[in-house]
């Protein structure tokens, strides 16, 4: 049997892997990020898509500390939306829970996958070609899919499969098998069970090799029991009996958010989420190290925000109200008091369910994207919801820009969506004006790098 997600290649003495919306980006240095990678995850090479746009949205800027780049180096944005007919509407229901961006059909263009829990079809994908998007069904049934998800080559056949967990109405983590290379991904995919014995919500999934085996595992927050679960393929991945479970941590009610990075610099990637980081000790044991207990229900990202030293961590409350903070380690990362918190906004973020670190303006310095939801199902509306980009200078200073107001951002991905070498924004709402999908294309101000063919 092919190894789950395939064996990860290692070059030189160390590799560092940065999580990018479900896959890993290799880098020659422990903390350096590739802003526009062609990603090898297993046997599948991830490339990008090209699209066109309509209205232009300019960013409103303000300075935190001091500007990380001249104002002329901040992008302007072209907004596309299914609400305007620029893209097809995704699923037919009203609870759009998950969003992934990946090259489904291996044509070199990125596609959009949307999952929904209230109606069939449960999972669809929007295939991108040079003239636009076309909607196709992955799962034509109904499934109680929760927020989160990841993708990778689960069965080792060279194409990308997708992974989602169930909401509180279910007890599953599933993966959907891409019909390639022998079948047509425009036809429904087979759904397989990773686990069906954990009753309660499985919120967020993460793929990576956290055991040092050379094969990737799937990590998932089992919120029904307040546990962090790690699943490894020990047999046939198409059967639930082909997966083994390691319980990474317990007693973490409402915990969410998953990212990864080598927090302690030992060459082994660690799991970050729930306001904590988790270090593998060998066998089936992990150690839990607290960063900030207030961020237990927080989204998480790891990156090189201050050049040199250990990676930094960014967290914000995803399903609630709280502060957007970045954390730098000034000592032993196993000691909570070594983590210094920096408040990026000085005000609360409401349902900040979109968070990512990426070099959005291509100046060589990682930036932070964060956005709020307009409507959470059981929470008061937030009609003035915001989306921000904080442009960094790799010295701990950021310039804040506001790119949207009054639009719901949920599970947003920062990715080169049109193949021009710039990072764009792909987003959807959770329940606000659903079904809906939005894309912001990075137009790039004068001075931003362009591809040689532009």
PDB file of C-alpha atoms in Angstrom, residues 16-24 33 205-206 256-263 270-277 291 295 298-305 311-316 324-328 339 344 352-360 366-370 412-414:
ATOM      1  CA  UNK A  16      10.962  23.711   8.047  1.00  0.00           C
ATOM      2  CA  UNK A  17       7.369  23.379   6.940  1.00  0.00           C
ATOM      3  CA  UNK A  18       4.858  26.213   7.027  1.00  0.00           C
ATOM      4  CA  UNK A  19       1.173  25.375   6.976  1.00  0.00           C
ATOM      5  CA  UNK A  20      -0.709  26.940   4.076  1.00  0.00           C
ATOM      6  CA  UNK A  21      -4.407  26.146   4.039  1.00  0.00           C
ATOM      7  CA  UNK A  22      -4.017  22.400   4.260  1.00  0.00           C
ATOM      8  CA  UNK A  23      -0.591  21.644   2.850  1.00  0.00           C
ATOM      9  CA  UNK A  24       3.045  22.187   3.730  1.00  0.00           C
ATOM     10  CA  UNK A  33       8.401  31.362   4.111  1.00  0.00           C
ATOM     11  CA  UNK A 205      -8.127  19.415  10.704  1.00  0.00           C
ATOM     12  CA  UNK A 206      -4.402  19.596  10.020  1.00  0.00           C
ATOM     13  CA  UNK A 256      -9.969  25.117  18.165  1.00  0.00           C
ATOM     14  CA  UNK A 257      -7.466  26.395  15.636  1.00  0.00           C
ATOM     15  CA  UNK A 258      -4.587  24.324  14.232  1.00  0.00           C
ATOM     16  CA  UNK A 259      -1.219  25.278  12.779  1.00  0.00           C
ATOM     17  CA  UNK A 260       2.281  23.869  12.855  1.00  0.00           C
ATOM     18  CA  UNK A 261       5.908  24.880  13.151  1.00  0.00           C
ATOM     19  CA  UNK A 262       9.150  23.929  14.844  1.00  0.00           C
ATOM     20  CA  UNK A 263       8.509  25.903  18.018  1.00  0.00           C
ATOM     21  CA  UNK A 270       5.028  20.760  16.555  1.00  0.00           C
ATOM     22  CA  UNK A 271       1.252  21.241  16.688  1.00  0.00           C
ATOM     23  CA  UNK A 272      -0.092  24.677  17.656  1.00  0.00           C
ATOM     24  CA  UNK A 273      -3.715  25.392  18.631  1.00  0.00           C
ATOM     25  CA  UNK A 274      -6.095  25.979  21.494  1.00  0.00           C
ATOM     26  CA  UNK A 275      -3.764  28.621  22.951  1.00  0.00           C
ATOM     27  CA  UNK A 276      -1.030  25.993  23.308  1.00  0.00           C
ATOM     28  CA  UNK A 277       1.648  24.034  21.500  1.00  0.00           C
ATOM     29  CA  UNK A 291       1.018  30.068  25.461  1.00  0.00           C
ATOM     30  CA  UNK A 295      -6.853  31.903  23.251  1.00  0.00           C
ATOM     31  CA  UNK A 298      -8.670  30.862  19.041  1.00  0.00           C
ATOM     32  CA  UNK A 299      -7.472  30.494  15.475  1.00  0.00           C
ATOM     33  CA  UNK A 300      -3.697  30.002  15.186  1.00  0.00           C
ATOM     34  CA  UNK A 301      -0.894  30.685  12.711  1.00  0.00           C
ATOM     35  CA  UNK A 302       2.880  30.241  12.930  1.00  0.00           C
ATOM     36  CA  UNK A 303       5.472  32.275  11.024  1.00  0.00           C
ATOM     37  CA  UNK A 304       8.666  34.313  11.020  1.00  0.00           C
ATOM     38  CA  UNK A 305       7.323  37.734  11.985  1.00  0.00           C
ATOM     39  CA  UNK A 311       8.943  31.359  15.071  1.00  0.00           C
ATOM     40  CA  UNK A 312       6.166  33.617  16.263  1.00  0.00           C
ATOM     41  CA  UNK A 313       2.535  32.625  16.845  1.00  0.00           C
ATOM     42  CA  UNK A 314      -0.597  34.645  15.982  1.00  0.00           C
ATOM     43  CA  UNK A 315      -3.963  33.908  17.609  1.00  0.00           C
ATOM     44  CA  UNK A 316      -7.480  35.378  17.598  1.00  0.00           C
ATOM     45  CA  UNK A 324      -5.877  39.632  17.909  1.00  0.00           C
ATOM     46  CA  UNK A 325      -2.371  39.084  19.276  1.00  0.00           C
ATOM     47  CA  UNK A 326       1.004  37.916  18.086  1.00  0.00           C
ATOM     48  CA  UNK A 327       3.342  36.158  20.478  1.00  0.00           C
ATOM     49  CA  UNK A 328       7.127  36.080  20.479  1.00  0.00           C
ATOM     50  CA  UNK A 339       5.784  34.244  25.605  1.00  0.00           C
ATOM     51  CA  UNK A 344      -2.356  44.244  16.980  1.00  0.00           C
ATOM     52  CA  UNK A 352     -12.284  36.338  13.803  1.00  0.00           C
ATOM     53  CA  UNK A 353     -12.641  33.019  12.000  1.00  0.00           C
ATOM     54  CA  UNK A 354     -10.130  33.919   9.262  1.00  0.00           C
ATOM     55  CA  UNK A 355      -6.410  34.182  10.058  1.00  0.00           C
ATOM     56  CA  UNK A 356      -3.306  33.612   7.962  1.00  0.00           C
ATOM     57  CA  UNK A 357       0.348  34.626   7.743  1.00  0.00           C
ATOM     58  CA  UNK A 358       1.612  35.306   4.195  1.00  0.00           C
ATOM     59  CA  UNK A 359       3.824  37.797   2.343  1.00  0.00           C
ATOM     60  CA  UNK A 360       0.889  39.501   0.647  1.00  0.00           C
ATOM     61  CA  UNK A 366       5.470  38.068   6.315  1.00  0.00           C
ATOM     62  CA  UNK A 367       2.136  39.834   6.812  1.00  0.00           C
ATOM     63  CA  UNK A 368      -0.981  38.944   8.824  1.00  0.00           C
ATOM     64  CA  UNK A 369      -4.499  38.625   7.401  1.00  0.00           C
ATOM     65  CA  UNK A 370      -7.446  38.592   9.808  1.00  0.00           C
ATOM     66  CA  UNK A 412     -10.728  32.540   4.318  1.00  0.00           C
ATOM     67  CA  UNK A 413      -7.645  31.469   2.348  1.00  0.00           C
ATOM     68  CA  UNK A 414      -4.822  33.718   1.102  1.00  0.00           C
TER      69      UNK A 414
END
